[in-house]
Amino acid sequence: MFLKQTTRFKDGKEHHYWSLVENRRVDGGRKVVQRHVLYLGEINSSQQAAWRKTIEVLETGSSQPRTVALFPEERCPDIDDEKLVRIRLDQLELRRPRQWGACWLASVLYQKLELDTFWSQRLAPSRKGTRWDHVLQTLVSYRLIAPGSEWRLHREWFDKSAMADLLGADYRLAVDDTLYRCLDQLLAHKPGLFSHLQQRWKDLFAAQFDVLLYDLTSTYFESDPPFPEGDKRRFGYSRDKRPDCVQVVIALVVTPEGFPLGYEVLPGNTLDKKTLRPALEAIEKQYGKARRVWVMDRGIPTEETLAQMRASDPPVSYLVGTPKGRLSKLEAALADRPWHQVREGITVKLLPREQECYVFAQSASRIDKERAMRRRQLKQLWKRLPELRQMKQLDRDALLMKLGAARQQWPTAWRLVAIRVPKAGEEINEQTFSWRLRKKKLKQVRRREGRYLLRTNLTEEDPAKLWQHYIQLTQVEEAFRNLKGDLALRPLYHQKEDRVEAHIFVAFLAYCLHVTLRRCLRELSPGLTPRSVLEKFAAVQMIDVHLPTTDGRHVILSRYTQPEKELQLLLHQLKLTLPEQPPPRITAAGKLAD
């Protein structure tokens, strides 16, 4: 096993990507093929040295095999001991293979955040002995490892996982009504959880909370109205492109490193500009007043809210994107201002105003990206229009529908083309259906590609720092992508509003485990993702080895399989040690005994 480098020319310079590769002999040892084990991305020299050292330790420090003597029934040693158990080796059986590795890693992350302690103090067992904290840990681990509905967890996933072995429990944790009843107990502990997580982020990773990123998303439902009055499931602007479904809006606050501080679930018809003030008040109530910088996208703050932030004591700082319409008003004033380089390929202009400063940023790589996207769309639209005009038996209504589809597919290019469509009753030909390029609009678009205007009351801050703060908004967007994609927040089949919010609460807890794992992996390699690591750990299975005895009993050994070399590398790099194998059990009178 060794590190392999791949070189790629991108963005005007060479990039070196690294992977962990293993040689394997095939065709009876005559040929060698390579198996791609782990993708590490662009790693620095110290990370390369750490990976090579780990490979060397595992390759040279592997334990030597030992020979042991097994005594089947007909060859037992001459020892007269009533505690001696004779095994029928010819009847050995392997039963109940189940996924163990990813469940164990999820438990490690859960304990790292001390969520087991937090919830054991707040979710007392039921009168029948149900451990609600274990039920919740099962729900969160399921959401992290193989997200799906609670019904799927009950029906199949729990039996195929080793959660019962890890928690010392049984199938009681996965009874369908138990899962739903656990959801009913969670929401009251949201404030306490947010404070607990803030302390854990600080203790584990020295997280800072002076800069907060704020953004919104929405998620829709399979359930249909009508709902009770005051229910948060409402029709509204859908970021999932599903205006036909009811939804809720989720407001999320994270740090620049992606650590979530809190979230709120709002009615689905809530306007973006009406969410910021309650969010500010919630953070102040939860964590107290402090000098914080809020970074958000355009459309969220109103002029009134920004004025309140400037006038508060202590002042609340902000850095916010601005609508492109404001750029048109300030272009003349910005034209006379000098450019300042904040880093390679990034330049900014500063335009001071009363109590505020506008930051006009320009990114060379973003110019190339947006220009390429615009050219590709324009080329495709320009090719499609003649095809529509040449279609036979195409009436005006069908043409308008196809033009609507083209507009949806190539929205950027559509704004750059002026199209004349036939009037009612006219035939489709070169005179009635024509198009031309809007050159004035194209010049304006070219001038603004890769450029954006920011607004802040941090008038004394370094421009490079302001730009860096705004770029970090991608952490919120990544959180939403992980919640909707990797952790599969949807589908939502719950009929009760409280359980809808509790479902989102469980997804939030799973995201906390996800971001903790991602932060641990960041120091090892930027190419390692939480999902790829979970998949590697999921390869470790647990199996029950049944050894029949001569007196009609069974010795049962629950054993997890030994990790492959790549997983041993990950364990070494993450400084994790697998636990001892579970002790054997033996049946007596048809029942299991210790």
XYZ file of N, CA, C and O in Angstrom, residues 322-337 349 351-353 357-360 448 453-455:
112
model
N -25.736 42.493 -1.444
C -26.735 43.484 -1.854
C -27.341 43.099 -3.186
O -26.692 42.438 -4.010
N -28.584 43.492 -3.444
C -29.203 43.236 -4.741
C -28.425 43.924 -5.864
O -27.786 44.965 -5.658
N -28.495 43.354 -7.055
C -27.751 43.920 -8.176
C -28.274 45.295 -8.582
O -27.570 46.073 -9.202
N -29.518 45.599 -8.216
C -30.052 46.914 -8.528
C -29.279 48.019 -7.822
O -29.092 49.110 -8.376
N -28.811 47.745 -6.617
C -28.031 48.745 -5.893
C -26.682 48.975 -6.567
O -26.133 50.079 -6.532
N -26.144 47.940 -7.206
C -24.875 48.094 -7.923
C -25.021 49.089 -9.062
O -24.104 49.879 -9.334
N -26.170 49.091 -9.724
C -26.389 50.048 -10.820
C -26.326 51.485 -10.316
O -25.781 52.366 -10.988
N -26.852 51.721 -9.090
C -26.862 53.081 -8.556
C -25.467 53.534 -8.128
O -25.178 54.731 -8.109
N -24.608 52.581 -7.773
C -23.301 52.940 -7.242
C -22.167 52.775 -8.246
O -21.004 53.028 -7.916
N -22.471 52.349 -9.477
C -21.416 52.090 -10.456
C -20.573 53.333 -10.731
O -19.349 53.263 -10.837
N -21.216 54.472 -10.865
C -20.475 55.704 -11.173
C -19.511 56.057 -10.041
O -18.347 56.425 -10.284
N -19.980 55.948 -8.788
C -19.106 56.259 -7.656
C -17.982 55.236 -7.524
O -16.846 55.583 -7.166
N -18.264 53.970 -7.823
C -17.244 52.935 -7.712
C -16.183 53.030 -8.800
O -15.051 52.595 -8.602
N -16.547 53.601 -9.955
C -15.609 53.673 -11.077
C -14.365 54.471 -10.722
O -13.265 54.195 -11.243
N -14.475 55.460 -9.846
C -13.328 56.311 -9.489
C -12.505 55.745 -8.338
O -11.466 56.328 -7.994
N -12.926 54.663 -7.729
C -12.206 54.120 -6.584
C -11.119 53.150 -7.043
O -11.289 52.426 -8.034
N -12.844 47.006 -4.188
C -12.938 48.458 -4.082
C -13.771 48.792 -2.859
O -14.777 48.116 -2.584
N -16.047 51.668 -0.828
C -16.814 52.903 -1.007
C -17.457 53.272 0.324
O -18.529 52.770 0.673
N -16.815 54.138 1.121
C -17.382 54.514 2.425
C -18.685 55.303 2.262
O -18.825 56.119 1.362
N -19.616 55.053 3.142
C -20.853 55.801 3.258
C -21.106 56.055 4.745
O -20.412 55.536 5.599
N -19.953 50.843 4.843
C -18.960 50.783 3.783
C -19.404 49.724 2.782
O -19.830 48.628 3.176
N -19.349 50.046 1.496
C -19.651 49.084 0.447
C -18.340 48.470 -0.045
O -17.339 49.164 -0.247
N -18.343 47.169 -0.226
C -17.168 46.439 -0.693
C -17.522 45.806 -2.033
O -18.373 44.910 -2.104
N -16.855 46.277 -3.085
C -17.083 45.751 -4.431
C -15.963 44.757 -4.721
O -14.800 45.131 -4.874
N -20.343 42.653 -15.099
C -20.666 42.262 -13.725
C -20.321 40.811 -13.404
O -20.456 40.398 -12.245
N -21.351 42.914 -4.781
C -21.294 44.073 -3.905
C -21.733 43.677 -2.500
O -22.793 43.080 -2.322
N -20.896 43.986 -1.509
C -21.188 43.699 -0.116
C -21.419 44.994 0.646
O -20.927 46.053 0.259
N -22.134 44.878 1.743
C -22.476 46.040 2.561
C -22.209 45.704 4.016
O -22.599 44.631 4.492
